[in-house]
PDB file of C-alpha atoms in Angstrom:
ATOM      1  CA  MET H 286      94.036 148.005  97.767  1.00 53.00           C
ATOM      2  CA  LYS H 287      94.889 149.815  94.541  1.00 56.00           C
ATOM      3  CA  VAL H 288      92.335 147.827  92.537  1.00 46.00           C
ATOM      4  CA  THR H 289      89.656 148.722  95.079  1.00 53.00           C
ATOM      5  CA  SER H 290      90.651 152.381  94.946  1.00 56.00           C
ATOM      6  CA  ILE H 291      90.410 152.420  91.150  1.00 57.00           C
ATOM      7  CA  ALA H 292      86.992 150.763  91.257  1.00 49.00           C
ATOM      8  CA  VAL H 293      85.778 153.331  93.771  1.00 53.00           C
ATOM      9  CA  LEU H 294      87.153 156.142  91.598  1.00 53.00           C
ATOM     10  CA  LEU H 295      85.379 154.856  88.515  1.00 54.00           C
ATOM     11  CA  ALA H 296      82.133 154.532  90.414  1.00 55.00           C
ATOM     12  CA  LEU H 297      82.476 158.041  91.769  1.00 54.00           C
ATOM     13  CA  ALA H 298      83.487 159.444  88.417  1.00 54.00           C
ATOM     14  CA  SER H 299      80.504 157.911  86.670  1.00 55.00           C
ATOM     15  CA  GLY H 300      78.189 159.206  89.372  1.00 54.00           C
ATOM     16  CA  CYS H 301      79.812 162.599  89.306  1.00 48.00           C
ATOM     17  CA  VAL H 302      79.547 162.991  85.533  1.00 48.00           C
ATOM     18  CA  SER H 303      75.799 162.564  85.752  1.00 51.00           C
ATOM     19  CA  ALA H 304      75.623 164.795  88.819  1.00 47.00           C
ATOM     20  CA  SER H 305      77.828 167.453  87.239  1.00 46.00           C
ATOM     21  CA  LYS H 306      75.313 167.922  84.466  1.00 51.00           C
ATOM     22  CA  SER H 307      72.687 168.825  87.027  1.00 52.00           C
ATOM     23  CA  ASN H 308      74.885 170.707  89.575  1.00 54.00           C
ATOM     24  CA  GLY H 309      77.337 172.333  87.286  1.00 54.00           C
ATOM     25  CA  GLY H 310      81.141 172.224  87.558  1.00 64.00           C
ATOM     26  CA  ARG H 311      81.305 172.051  91.354  1.00 87.00           C
ATOM     27  CA  THR H 312      80.806 168.341  91.467  1.00 88.00           C
ATOM     28  CA  MET H 313      83.612 167.831  89.002  1.00 88.00           C
ATOM     29  CA  THR H 314      85.925 169.898  91.225  1.00 91.00           C
ATOM     30  CA  LYS H 315      85.023 167.701  94.183  1.00 90.00           C
ATOM     31  CA  VAL H 316      85.833 164.608  92.164  1.00 89.00           C
ATOM     32  CA  VAL H 317      89.155 166.067  91.049  1.00 89.00           C
ATOM     33  CA  ASP H 318      89.989 167.023  94.640  1.00 91.00           C
ATOM     34  CA  LEU H 319      89.004 163.552  95.784  1.00 91.00           C
ATOM     35  CA  LEU H 320      91.181 161.993  93.092  1.00 91.00           C
ATOM     36  CA  LYS H 321      94.142 164.211  94.103  1.00 92.00           C
ATOM     37  CA  HIS H 322      93.668 163.253  97.737  1.00 94.00           C
ATOM     38  CA  MET H 323      93.479 159.566  96.809  1.00 93.00           C
ATOM     39  CA  SER H 324      96.572 159.944  94.638  1.00 92.00           C
ATOM     40  CA  GLU H 325      98.502 161.497  97.525  1.00 93.00           C
ATOM     41  CA  GLN H 326      97.238 158.782  99.847  1.00 94.00           C
ATOM     42  CA  ALA H 327      98.300 156.107  97.360  1.00 93.00           C
ATOM     43  CA  LYS H 328     101.779 157.668  97.120  1.00 93.00           C
ATOM     44  CA  LEU H 329     102.105 157.684 100.929  1.00 93.00           C
ATOM     45  CA  GLU H 330     100.949 154.087 101.123  1.00 94.00           C
ATOM     46  CA  GLY H 331     103.362 153.167  98.322  1.00 91.00           C
ATOM     47  CA  GLU H 332     106.255 154.783 100.198  1.00 93.00           C
ATOM     48  CA  ALA H 333     105.252 152.973 103.398  1.00 94.00           C
ATOM     49  CA  ASP H 334     104.984 149.716 101.466  1.00 94.00           C
ATOM     50  CA  GLU H 335     108.414 150.343  99.938  1.00 94.00           C
ATOM     51  CA  LYS H 336     109.958 150.954 103.375  1.00 94.00           C
ATOM     52  CA  THR H 337     108.343 147.810 104.720  1.00 94.00           C
ATOM     53  CA  PHE H 338     109.508 145.850 101.699  1.00 95.00           C
ATOM     54  CA  GLN H 339     113.076 147.153 102.131  1.00 94.00           C
ATOM     55  CA  LYS H 340     113.065 146.101 105.784  1.00 93.00           C
ATOM     56  CA  TYR H 341     111.738 142.695 104.817  1.00 94.00           C
ATOM     57  CA  LYS H 342     114.301 142.353 102.027  1.00 92.00           C
ATOM     58  CA  CYS H 343     117.108 143.335 104.415  1.00 92.00           C
ATOM     59  CA  TYR H 344     115.843 140.755 106.912  1.00 92.00           C
ATOM     60  CA  CYS H 345     115.653 138.083 104.211  1.00 92.00           C
ATOM     61  CA  ASP H 346     119.142 138.885 102.898  1.00 90.00           C
ATOM     62  CA  SER H 347     120.765 138.856 106.331  1.00 90.00           C
ATOM     63  CA  ASN H 348     118.849 135.762 107.365  1.00 92.00           C
ATOM     64  CA  LEU H 349     119.778 134.021 104.108  1.00 90.00           C
ATOM     65  CA  GLU H 350     123.443 134.844 104.668  1.00 89.00           C
ATOM     66  CA  LYS H 351     123.334 133.607 108.271  1.00 92.00           C
ATOM     67  CA  LYS H 352     121.528 130.397 107.331  1.00 92.00           C
ATOM     68  CA  GLY H 353     124.025 129.829 104.522  1.00 90.00           C
ATOM     69  CA  LYS H 354     126.908 130.099 106.972  1.00 91.00           C
ATOM     70  CA  ASP H 355     125.116 127.770 109.392  1.00 92.00           C
ATOM     71  CA  ILE H 356     124.521 125.214 106.638  1.00 93.00           C
ATOM     72  CA  SER H 357     128.146 125.307 105.470  1.00 92.00           C
ATOM     73  CA  PHE H 358     129.350 124.963 109.070  1.00 93.00           C
ATOM     74  CA  ALA H 359     127.032 122.000 109.633  1.00 91.00           C
ATOM     75  CA  SER H 360     128.076 120.451 106.317  1.00 92.00           C
ATOM     76  CA  GLU H 361     131.730 120.662 107.316  1.00 93.00           C
ATOM     77  CA  ARG H 362     131.030 119.288 110.765  1.00 94.00           C
ATOM     78  CA  ALA H 363     128.719 116.418 109.736  1.00 93.00           C
ATOM     79  CA  PRO H 364     131.445 114.004 108.474  1.00 93.00           C
ATOM     80  CA  ARG H 365     133.475 114.467 111.654  1.00 94.00           C
ATOM     81  CA  LEU H 366     130.392 113.823 113.765  1.00 94.00           C
ATOM     82  CA  ASP H 367     129.534 110.744 111.689  1.00 94.00           C
ATOM     83  CA  SER H 368     132.999 109.305 112.240  1.00 94.00           C
ATOM     84  CA  GLN H 369     132.833 110.155 115.927  1.00 95.00           C
ATOM     85  CA  ILE H 370     129.460 108.402 116.190  1.00 96.00           C
ATOM     86  CA  ALA H 371     130.877 105.337 114.445  1.00 94.00           C
ATOM     87  CA  SER H 372     133.829 105.389 116.847  1.00 95.00           C
ATOM     88  CA  TRP H 373     131.495 105.624 119.823  1.00 97.00           C
ATOM     89  CA  LYS H 374     129.380 102.759 118.495  1.00 96.00           C
ATOM     90  CA  GLY H 375     132.515 100.613 118.308  1.00 95.00           C
ATOM     91  CA  GLU H 376     133.459 101.652 121.832  1.00 97.00           C
ATOM     92  CA  ILE H 377     129.951 100.840 123.052  1.00 97.00           C
ATOM     93  CA  ALA H 378     130.141  97.383 121.476  1.00 96.00           C
ATOM     94  CA  ARG H 379     133.557  96.766 123.043  1.00 97.00           C
ATOM     95  CA  LEU H 380     132.396  97.958 126.462  1.00 97.00           C
ATOM     96  CA  SER H 381     129.176  95.924 126.223  1.00 97.00           C
ATOM     97  CA  GLU H 382     131.248  92.821 125.532  1.00 97.00           C
ATOM     98  CA  GLU H 383     133.535  93.668 128.445  1.00 97.00           C
ATOM     99  CA  ILE H 384     130.517  94.175 130.720  1.00 97.00           C
ATOM    100  CA  ALA H 385     129.114  90.784 129.705  1.00 97.00           C
ATOM    101  CA  HIS H 386     132.487  89.147 130.338  1.00 97.00           C
ATOM    102  CA  LEU H 387     132.886  90.842 133.729  1.00 97.00           C
ATOM    103  CA  THR H 388     129.317  89.939 134.706  1.00 97.00           C
ATOM    104  CA  ASN H 389     130.072  86.311 133.854  1.00 97.00           C
ATOM    105  CA  ASP H 390     133.275  86.489 135.910  1.00 97.00           C
ATOM    106  CA  MET H 391     131.369  87.997 138.837  1.00 97.00           C
ATOM    107  CA  ASN H 392     128.788  85.199 138.712  1.00 97.00           C
ATOM    108  CA  LYS H 393     131.543  82.580 138.659  1.00 97.00           C
ATOM    109  CA  ASN H 394     133.261  84.360 141.547  1.00 97.00           C
ATOM    110  CA  GLU H 395     130.009  84.360 143.547  1.00 97.00           C
ATOM    111  CA  GLN H 396     129.640  80.618 142.956  1.00 97.00           C
ATOM    112  CA  SER H 397     133.250  80.000 143.969  1.00 96.00           C
ATOM    113  CA  ARG H 398     132.780  82.102 147.104  1.00 97.00           C
ATOM    114  CA  ALA H 399     129.614  80.190 148.002  1.00 96.00           C
ATOM    115  CA  GLN H 400     131.416  76.850 147.512  1.00 96.00           C
ATOM    116  CA  ALA H 401     134.423  78.033 149.521  1.00 96.00           C
ATOM    117  CA  LYS H 402     132.148  79.252 152.325  1.00 96.00           C
ATOM    118  CA  ALA H 403     130.340  75.905 152.386  1.00 96.00           C
ATOM    119  CA  ILE H 404     133.684  74.063 152.556  1.00 96.00           C
ATOM    120  CA  ARG H 405     134.962  76.386 155.313  1.00 96.00           C
ATOM    121  CA  THR H 406     131.743  75.943 157.290  1.00 96.00           C
ATOM    122  CA  LYS H 407     131.989  72.157 156.943  1.00 96.00           C
ATOM    123  CA  GLU H 408     135.676  72.167 157.924  1.00 96.00           C
ATOM    124  CA  HIS H 409     134.951  74.493 160.849  1.00 96.00           C
ATOM    125  CA  ASP H 410     132.211  72.192 162.113  1.00 95.00           C
ATOM    126  CA  ALA H 411     134.573  69.214 161.765  1.00 94.00           C
ATOM    127  CA  PHE H 412     137.323  71.177 163.572  1.00 95.00           C
ATOM    128  CA  VAL H 413     134.995  72.137 166.420  1.00 95.00           C
ATOM    129  CA  LYS H 414     133.854  68.526 166.725  1.00 93.00           C
ATOM    130  CA  GLU H 415     137.432  67.215 166.672  1.00 93.00           C
ATOM    131  CA  SER H 416     138.547  69.982 169.034  1.00 93.00           C
ATOM    132  CA  ASP H 417     135.827  69.034 171.509  1.00 92.00           C
ATOM    133  CA  SER H 418     136.808  65.386 171.153  1.00 93.00           C
ATOM    134  CA  LEU H 419     140.494  66.161 171.653  1.00 92.00           C
ATOM    135  CA  SER H 420     139.690  68.472 174.581  1.00 92.00           C
ATOM    136  CA  SER H 421     137.720  65.657 176.178  1.00 92.00           C
ATOM    137  CA  ALA H 422     140.606  63.246 175.560  1.00 91.00           C
ATOM    138  CA  ILE H 423     143.110  65.708 177.062  1.00 92.00           C
ATOM    139  CA  SER H 424     140.892  66.170 180.102  1.00 92.00           C
ATOM    140  CA  ALA H 425     140.603  62.425 180.506  1.00 90.00           C
ATOM    141  CA  LEU H 426     144.376  61.978 180.177  1.00 90.00           C
ATOM    142  CA  THR H 427     144.971  64.795 182.629  1.00 91.00           C
ATOM    143  CA  GLN H 428     142.666  63.111 185.158  1.00 91.00           C
ATOM    144  CA  ALA H 429     144.314  59.749 184.494  1.00 88.00           C
ATOM    145  CA  LEU H 430     147.734  61.267 185.198  1.00 87.00           C
ATOM    146  CA  GLU H 431     146.458  62.723 188.411  1.00 87.00           C
ATOM    147  CA  VAL H 432     145.130  59.369 189.465  1.00 87.00           C
ATOM    148  CA  LEU H 433     148.419  57.658 188.588  1.00 84.00           C
ATOM    149  CA  THR H 434     150.502  60.153 190.369  1.00 77.00           C
TER     150      THR H 434
END
């Protein structure tokens, strides 16, 4: 912005010098007034830029301080978290092994239950058959006793 302003001033000044020869001193006064106005404008812009820069610097400083605290907190916490993760990995491995063992036990238990059920069903069928046979024999003996008596 300042470089552009200076270039404009030089262009105006060179044009005004040639014009001042033909128009007299009035043109030079206009150029001086224009330069004063531009100088005041540049000062105002400089003050505004300075205020903006100070706000930005304050933001950067406070943000830098906050981020520094966050980094130190994370740096202190990282080793504890690493050890906790390692502990959890060990626990996961132990529990995975236990799950595999329990799953194996459950499968064996299911097989044992199926075998026991098959044996009970077979024994029940044999019992029913023998019970029917014995009931028939008891009925026959009961009838035989009635005939004999």
